[in-house]
PDB file of C-alpha atoms in Angstrom:
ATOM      1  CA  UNK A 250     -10.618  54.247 -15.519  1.00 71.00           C
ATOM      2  CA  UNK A 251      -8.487  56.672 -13.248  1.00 80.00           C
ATOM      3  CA  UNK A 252      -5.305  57.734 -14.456  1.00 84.00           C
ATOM      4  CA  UNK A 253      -3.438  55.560 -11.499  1.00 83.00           C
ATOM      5  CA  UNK A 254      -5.182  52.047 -12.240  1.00 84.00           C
ATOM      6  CA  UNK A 255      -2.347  51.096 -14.208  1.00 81.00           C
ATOM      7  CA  UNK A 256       0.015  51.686 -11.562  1.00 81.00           C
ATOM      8  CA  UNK A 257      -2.246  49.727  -8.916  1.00 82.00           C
ATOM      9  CA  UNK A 258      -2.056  46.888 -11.970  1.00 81.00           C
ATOM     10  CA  UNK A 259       2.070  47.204 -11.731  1.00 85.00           C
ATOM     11  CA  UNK A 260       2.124  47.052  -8.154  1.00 84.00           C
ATOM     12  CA  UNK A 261       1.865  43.408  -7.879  1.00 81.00           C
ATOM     13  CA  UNK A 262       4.699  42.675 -10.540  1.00 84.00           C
ATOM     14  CA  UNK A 263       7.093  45.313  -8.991  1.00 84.00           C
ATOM     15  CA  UNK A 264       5.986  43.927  -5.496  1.00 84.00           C
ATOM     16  CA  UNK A 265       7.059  39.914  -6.273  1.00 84.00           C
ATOM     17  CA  UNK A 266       9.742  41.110  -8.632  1.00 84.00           C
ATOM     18  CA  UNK A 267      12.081  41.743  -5.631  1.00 84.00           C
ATOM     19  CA  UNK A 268      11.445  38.772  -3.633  1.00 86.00           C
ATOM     20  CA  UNK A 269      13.460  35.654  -3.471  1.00 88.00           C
ATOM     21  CA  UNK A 270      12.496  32.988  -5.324  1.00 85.00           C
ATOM     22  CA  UNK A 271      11.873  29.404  -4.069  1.00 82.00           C
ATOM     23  CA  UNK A 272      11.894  26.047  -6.205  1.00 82.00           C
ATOM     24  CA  UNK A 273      11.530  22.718  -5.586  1.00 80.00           C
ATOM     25  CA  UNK A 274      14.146  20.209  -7.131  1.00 83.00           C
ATOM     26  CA  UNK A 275      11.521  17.806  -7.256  1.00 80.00           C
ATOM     27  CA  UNK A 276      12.788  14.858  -9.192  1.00 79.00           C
ATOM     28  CA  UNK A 277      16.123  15.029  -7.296  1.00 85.00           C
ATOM     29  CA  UNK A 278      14.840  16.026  -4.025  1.00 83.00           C
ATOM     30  CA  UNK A 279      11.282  15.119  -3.638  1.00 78.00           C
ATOM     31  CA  UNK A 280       9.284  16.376  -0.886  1.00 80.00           C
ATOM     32  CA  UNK A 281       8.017  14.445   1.819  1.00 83.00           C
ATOM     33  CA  UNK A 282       4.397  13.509   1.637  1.00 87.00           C
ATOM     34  CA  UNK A 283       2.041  14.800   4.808  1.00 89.00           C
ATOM     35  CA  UNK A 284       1.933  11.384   7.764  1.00 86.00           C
ATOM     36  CA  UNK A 285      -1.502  10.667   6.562  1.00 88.00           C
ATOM     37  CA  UNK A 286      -1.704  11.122   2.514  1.00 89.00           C
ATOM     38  CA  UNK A 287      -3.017   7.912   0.924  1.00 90.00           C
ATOM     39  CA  UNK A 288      -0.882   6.890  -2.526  1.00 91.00           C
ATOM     40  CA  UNK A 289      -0.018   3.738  -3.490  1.00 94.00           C
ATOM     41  CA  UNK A 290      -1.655   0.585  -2.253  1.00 96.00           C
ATOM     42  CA  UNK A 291      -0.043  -2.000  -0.343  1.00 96.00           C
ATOM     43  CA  UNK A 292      -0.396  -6.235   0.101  1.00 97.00           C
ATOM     44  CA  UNK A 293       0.675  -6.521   4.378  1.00 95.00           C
ATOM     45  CA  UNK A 294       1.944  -9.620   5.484  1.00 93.00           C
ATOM     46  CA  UNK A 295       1.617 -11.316   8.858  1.00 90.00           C
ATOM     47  CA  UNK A 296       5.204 -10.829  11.288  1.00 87.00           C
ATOM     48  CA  UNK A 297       5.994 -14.710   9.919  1.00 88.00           C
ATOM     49  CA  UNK A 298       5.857 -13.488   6.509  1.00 91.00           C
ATOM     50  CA  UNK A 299       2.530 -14.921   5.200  1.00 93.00           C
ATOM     51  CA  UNK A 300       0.086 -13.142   3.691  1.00 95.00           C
ATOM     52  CA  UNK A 301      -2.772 -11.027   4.805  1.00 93.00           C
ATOM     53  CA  UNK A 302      -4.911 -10.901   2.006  1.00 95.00           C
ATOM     54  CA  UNK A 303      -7.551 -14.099   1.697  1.00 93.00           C
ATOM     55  CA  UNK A 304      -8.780 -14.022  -1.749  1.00 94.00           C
ATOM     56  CA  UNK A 305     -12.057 -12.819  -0.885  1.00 94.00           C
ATOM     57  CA  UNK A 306     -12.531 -10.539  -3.516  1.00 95.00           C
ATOM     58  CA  UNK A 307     -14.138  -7.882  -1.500  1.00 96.00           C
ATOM     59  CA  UNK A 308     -11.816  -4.727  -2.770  1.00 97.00           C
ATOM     60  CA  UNK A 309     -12.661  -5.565  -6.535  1.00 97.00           C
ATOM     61  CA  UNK A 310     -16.370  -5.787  -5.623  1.00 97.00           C
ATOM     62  CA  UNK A 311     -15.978  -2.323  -3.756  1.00 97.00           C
ATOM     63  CA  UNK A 312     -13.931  -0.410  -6.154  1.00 97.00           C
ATOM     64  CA  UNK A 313     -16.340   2.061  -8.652  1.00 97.00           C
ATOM     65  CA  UNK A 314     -13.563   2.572 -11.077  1.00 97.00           C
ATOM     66  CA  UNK A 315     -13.327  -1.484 -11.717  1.00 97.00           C
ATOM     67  CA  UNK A 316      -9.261  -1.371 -10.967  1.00 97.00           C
ATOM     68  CA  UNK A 317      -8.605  -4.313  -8.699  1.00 98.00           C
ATOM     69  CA  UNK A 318      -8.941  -7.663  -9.973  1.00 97.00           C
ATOM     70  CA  UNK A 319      -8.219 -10.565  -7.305  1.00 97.00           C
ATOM     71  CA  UNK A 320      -8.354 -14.433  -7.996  1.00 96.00           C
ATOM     72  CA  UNK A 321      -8.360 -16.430  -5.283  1.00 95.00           C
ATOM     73  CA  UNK A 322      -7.002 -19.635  -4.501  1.00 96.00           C
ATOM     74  CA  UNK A 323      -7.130 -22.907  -1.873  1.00 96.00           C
ATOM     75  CA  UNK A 324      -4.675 -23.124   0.632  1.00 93.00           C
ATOM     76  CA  UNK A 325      -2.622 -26.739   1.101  1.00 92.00           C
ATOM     77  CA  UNK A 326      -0.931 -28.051   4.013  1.00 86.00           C
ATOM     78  CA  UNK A 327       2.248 -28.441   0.984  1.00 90.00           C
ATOM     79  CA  UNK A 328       1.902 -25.021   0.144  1.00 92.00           C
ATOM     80  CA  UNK A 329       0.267 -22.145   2.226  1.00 94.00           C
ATOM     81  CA  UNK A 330       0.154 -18.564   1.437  1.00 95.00           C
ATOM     82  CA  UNK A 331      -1.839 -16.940   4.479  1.00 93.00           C
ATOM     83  CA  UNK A 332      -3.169 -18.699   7.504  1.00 90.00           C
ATOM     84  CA  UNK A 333      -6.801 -18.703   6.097  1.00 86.00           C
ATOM     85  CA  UNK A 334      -8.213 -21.472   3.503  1.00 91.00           C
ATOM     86  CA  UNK A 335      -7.678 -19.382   0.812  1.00 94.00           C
ATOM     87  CA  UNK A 336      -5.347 -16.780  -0.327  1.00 95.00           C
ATOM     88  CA  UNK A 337      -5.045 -14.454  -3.506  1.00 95.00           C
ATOM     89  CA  UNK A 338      -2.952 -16.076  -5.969  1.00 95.00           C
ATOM     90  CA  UNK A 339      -3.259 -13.592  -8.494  1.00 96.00           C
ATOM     91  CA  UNK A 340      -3.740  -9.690  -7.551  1.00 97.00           C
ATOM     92  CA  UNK A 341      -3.946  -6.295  -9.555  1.00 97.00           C
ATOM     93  CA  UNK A 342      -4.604  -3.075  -9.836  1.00 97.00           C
ATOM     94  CA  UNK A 343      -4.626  -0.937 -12.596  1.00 97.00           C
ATOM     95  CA  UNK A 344      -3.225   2.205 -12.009  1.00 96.00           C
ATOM     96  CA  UNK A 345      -4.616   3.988 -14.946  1.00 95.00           C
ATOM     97  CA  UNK A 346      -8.368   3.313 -13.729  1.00 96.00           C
ATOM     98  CA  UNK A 347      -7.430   3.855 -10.089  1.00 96.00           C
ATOM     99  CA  UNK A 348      -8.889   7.138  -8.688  1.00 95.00           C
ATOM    100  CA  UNK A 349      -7.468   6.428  -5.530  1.00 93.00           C
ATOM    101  CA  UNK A 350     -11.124   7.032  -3.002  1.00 94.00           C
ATOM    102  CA  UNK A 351      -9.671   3.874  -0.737  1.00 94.00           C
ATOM    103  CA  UNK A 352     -13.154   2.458  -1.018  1.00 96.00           C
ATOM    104  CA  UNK A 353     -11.125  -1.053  -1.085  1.00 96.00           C
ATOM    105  CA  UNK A 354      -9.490  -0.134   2.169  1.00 96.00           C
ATOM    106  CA  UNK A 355     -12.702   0.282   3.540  1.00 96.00           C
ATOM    107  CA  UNK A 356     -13.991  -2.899   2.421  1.00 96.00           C
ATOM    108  CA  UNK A 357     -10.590  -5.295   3.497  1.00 95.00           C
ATOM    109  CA  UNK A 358     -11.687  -7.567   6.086  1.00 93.00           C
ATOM    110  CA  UNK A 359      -8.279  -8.777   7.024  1.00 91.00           C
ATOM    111  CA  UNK A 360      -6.726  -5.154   6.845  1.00 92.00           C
ATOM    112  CA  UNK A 361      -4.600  -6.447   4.312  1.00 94.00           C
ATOM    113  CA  UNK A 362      -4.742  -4.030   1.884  1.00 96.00           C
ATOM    114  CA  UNK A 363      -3.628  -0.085   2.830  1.00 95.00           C
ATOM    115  CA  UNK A 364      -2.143   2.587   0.921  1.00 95.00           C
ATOM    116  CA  UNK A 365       1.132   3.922   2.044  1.00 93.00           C
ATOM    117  CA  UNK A 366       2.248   7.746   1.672  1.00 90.00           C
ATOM    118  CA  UNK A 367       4.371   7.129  -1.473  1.00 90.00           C
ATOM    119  CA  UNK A 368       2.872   9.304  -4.605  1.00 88.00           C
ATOM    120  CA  UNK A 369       4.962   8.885  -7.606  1.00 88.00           C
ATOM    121  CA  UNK A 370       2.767   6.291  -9.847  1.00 89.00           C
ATOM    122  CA  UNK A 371       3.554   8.395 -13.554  1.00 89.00           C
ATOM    123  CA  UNK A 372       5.209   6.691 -15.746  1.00 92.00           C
ATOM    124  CA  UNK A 373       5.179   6.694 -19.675  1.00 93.00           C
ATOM    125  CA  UNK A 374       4.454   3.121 -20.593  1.00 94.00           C
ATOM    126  CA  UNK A 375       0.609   2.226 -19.559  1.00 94.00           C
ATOM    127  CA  UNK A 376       1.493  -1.593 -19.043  1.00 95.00           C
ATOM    128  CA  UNK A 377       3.749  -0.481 -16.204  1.00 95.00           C
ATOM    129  CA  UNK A 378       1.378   0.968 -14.451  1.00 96.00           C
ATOM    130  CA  UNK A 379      -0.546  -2.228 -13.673  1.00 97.00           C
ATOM    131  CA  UNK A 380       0.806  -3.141 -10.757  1.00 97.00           C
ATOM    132  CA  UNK A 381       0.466  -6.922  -9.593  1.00 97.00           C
ATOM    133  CA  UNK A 382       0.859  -8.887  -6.586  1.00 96.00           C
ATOM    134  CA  UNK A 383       4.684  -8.779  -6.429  1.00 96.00           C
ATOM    135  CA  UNK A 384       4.844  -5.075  -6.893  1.00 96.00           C
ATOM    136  CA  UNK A 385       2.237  -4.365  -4.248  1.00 97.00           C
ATOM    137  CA  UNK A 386       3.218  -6.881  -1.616  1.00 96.00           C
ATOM    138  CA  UNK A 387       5.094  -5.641   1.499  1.00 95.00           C
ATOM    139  CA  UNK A 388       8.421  -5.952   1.252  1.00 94.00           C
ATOM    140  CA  UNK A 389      10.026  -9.151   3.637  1.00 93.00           C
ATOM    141  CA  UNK A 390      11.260  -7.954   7.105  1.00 89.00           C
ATOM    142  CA  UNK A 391      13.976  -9.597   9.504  1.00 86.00           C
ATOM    143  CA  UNK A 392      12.640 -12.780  10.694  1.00 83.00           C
ATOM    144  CA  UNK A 393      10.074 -12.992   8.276  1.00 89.00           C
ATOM    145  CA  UNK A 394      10.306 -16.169   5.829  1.00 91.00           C
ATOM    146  CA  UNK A 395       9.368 -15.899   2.305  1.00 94.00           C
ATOM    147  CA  UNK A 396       6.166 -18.254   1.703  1.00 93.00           C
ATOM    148  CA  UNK A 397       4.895 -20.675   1.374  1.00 92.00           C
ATOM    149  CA  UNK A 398       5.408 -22.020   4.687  1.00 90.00           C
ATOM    150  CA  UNK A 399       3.645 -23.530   7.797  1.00 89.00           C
ATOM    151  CA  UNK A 400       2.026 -21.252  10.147  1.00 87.00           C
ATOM    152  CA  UNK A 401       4.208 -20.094  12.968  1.00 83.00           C
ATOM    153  CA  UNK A 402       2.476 -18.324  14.550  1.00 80.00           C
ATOM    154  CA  UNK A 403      -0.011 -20.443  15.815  1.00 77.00           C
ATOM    155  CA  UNK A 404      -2.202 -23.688  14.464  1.00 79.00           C
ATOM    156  CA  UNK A 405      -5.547 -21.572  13.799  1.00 79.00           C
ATOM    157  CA  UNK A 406      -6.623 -18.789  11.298  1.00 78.00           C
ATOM    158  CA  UNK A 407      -7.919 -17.345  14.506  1.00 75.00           C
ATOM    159  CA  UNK A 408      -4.166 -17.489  16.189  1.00 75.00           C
ATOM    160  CA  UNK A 409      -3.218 -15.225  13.639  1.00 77.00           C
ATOM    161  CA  UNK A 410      -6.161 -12.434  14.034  1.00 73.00           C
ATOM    162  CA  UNK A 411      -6.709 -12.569  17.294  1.00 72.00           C
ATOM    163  CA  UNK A 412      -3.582 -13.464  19.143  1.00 70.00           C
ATOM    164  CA  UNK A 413      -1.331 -12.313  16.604  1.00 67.00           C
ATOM    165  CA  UNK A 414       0.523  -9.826  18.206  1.00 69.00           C
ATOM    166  CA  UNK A 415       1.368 -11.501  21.076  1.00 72.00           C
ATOM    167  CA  UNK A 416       2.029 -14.608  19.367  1.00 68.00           C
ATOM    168  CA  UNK A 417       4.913 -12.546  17.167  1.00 70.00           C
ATOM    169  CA  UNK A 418       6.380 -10.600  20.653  1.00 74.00           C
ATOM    170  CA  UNK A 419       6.482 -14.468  22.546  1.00 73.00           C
ATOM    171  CA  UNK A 420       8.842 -15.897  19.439  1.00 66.00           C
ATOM    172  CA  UNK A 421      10.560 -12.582  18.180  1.00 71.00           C
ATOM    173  CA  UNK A 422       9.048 -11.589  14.945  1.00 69.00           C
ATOM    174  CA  UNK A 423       9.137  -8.072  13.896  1.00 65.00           C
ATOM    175  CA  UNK A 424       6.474  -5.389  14.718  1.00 62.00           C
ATOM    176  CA  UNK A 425       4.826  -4.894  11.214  1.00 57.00           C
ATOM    177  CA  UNK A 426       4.309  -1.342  12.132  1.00 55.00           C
ATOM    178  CA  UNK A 427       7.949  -0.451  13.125  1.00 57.00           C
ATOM    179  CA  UNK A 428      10.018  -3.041  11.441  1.00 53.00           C
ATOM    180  CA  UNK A 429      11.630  -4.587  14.033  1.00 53.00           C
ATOM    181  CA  UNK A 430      11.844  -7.257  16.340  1.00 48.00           C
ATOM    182  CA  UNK A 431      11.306  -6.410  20.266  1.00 43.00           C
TER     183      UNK A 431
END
C-alpha cells in the first residue's frame, strides 16, 4: 500500500461532494415512462364501445405465472358484450403473481388485451392488487356506448375485424388509437 492510496480512495468523495445534486419528487412528480415500456394490462374495446376480448381463454392458458383467470360467456341478441358469440364475463389478473413477460399479449387473438406504459401497481393491501374486468377495461370514449348493445358497426363478427376501421370513420366513432372522432 503506497502512502497516496488513501488519497486516490478520497478522490471520489471530494470529487461528487461539490456537485449539484439531483432528485426526483417521485410521488408528486412522477416521471414519464419511455413510449414503449409495458406496465399495466389493458381490456380494448371496439370504436362502438363493445368489447374486444372473446372469452377464449387463451392469455390464462399462456401465462407461466398462472395470473389471468378468464370465464367466458354466450353472447344474446338481448344482451351482447363483443361482436363475437362469446365474450369474457368475468376477467382477472392477479397482480401479485404477474411477472409482467406479456406472454398473454402474445397469445390475444383479437388484440384485445395490451399493456399500456403506466407502472405504479404497489399498493399495501394484496386484495387490491387483483385487478378485474372493470379495472382493466378501457376507459369509454366520445361516441362510444356503454354495453350491452347491438352491433353498430356492422351485422358480422367479421364487420368488426376486418372492416372495422372503416366501418367506425363512415359513421364517426373515435379512433381507438388517438381518441377521437375524424
Amino acid at each position: 500500500m503506497g502512502i497516496f492510496d488513501p488519497i486516490k480512495g478520497f478522490g471520489v468523495t471530494f470529487s461528487t461532494m461539490f456537485k449539484k445534486v439531483v432528485t426526483e419528487e417521485y410521488p408528486e412528480a412522477g416521471a414519464p415512462a419511455a413510449p414503449r415500456y409495458h406496465g399495466r394490462h389493458q381490456l380494448n374495446r371496439h370504436p362502438d364501445g363493445l368489447e374486444k376480448c372473446v372469452g377464449c381463454e387463451l392469455c390464462a392458458w399462456a401465462c407461466p405465472a398462472d395470473a389471468i383467470f378468464v370465464e367466458g360467456a354466450d353472447n344474446t341478441e338481448e344482451a351482447r358484450y363483443s361482436p363475437g358469440e362469446r365474450y369474457g364475463a368475468d376477467y382477472q389478473i392477479n397482480y401479485l403473481r404477474c411477472i409482467g413477460c406479456g406472454l398473454c399479449i402474445e397469445a390475444c387473438p383479437t388484440r384485445s388485451l395490451t399493456m399500456i406504459n403506466e407502472y405504479e401497481l404497489a399498493n399495501d393491501n394484496r386484495q387490491d392488487l387483483i385487478w378485474t374486468k372493470e379495472d382493466l377495461l378501457a376507459p369509454l370514449l366520445r361516441g362510444m356506448e356503454q354495453p350491452p348493445h347491438p352491433m353498430r358497426l356492422g351485422d358480422t363478427e367479421q364487420d368488426y375485424y376486418v372492416d372495422a376501421p372503416r366501418l367506425a370513420r363512415k359513421w364517426g366513432y373515435p379512433d381507438p388509437v388517438k381518441g377521437e372522432a375524424k
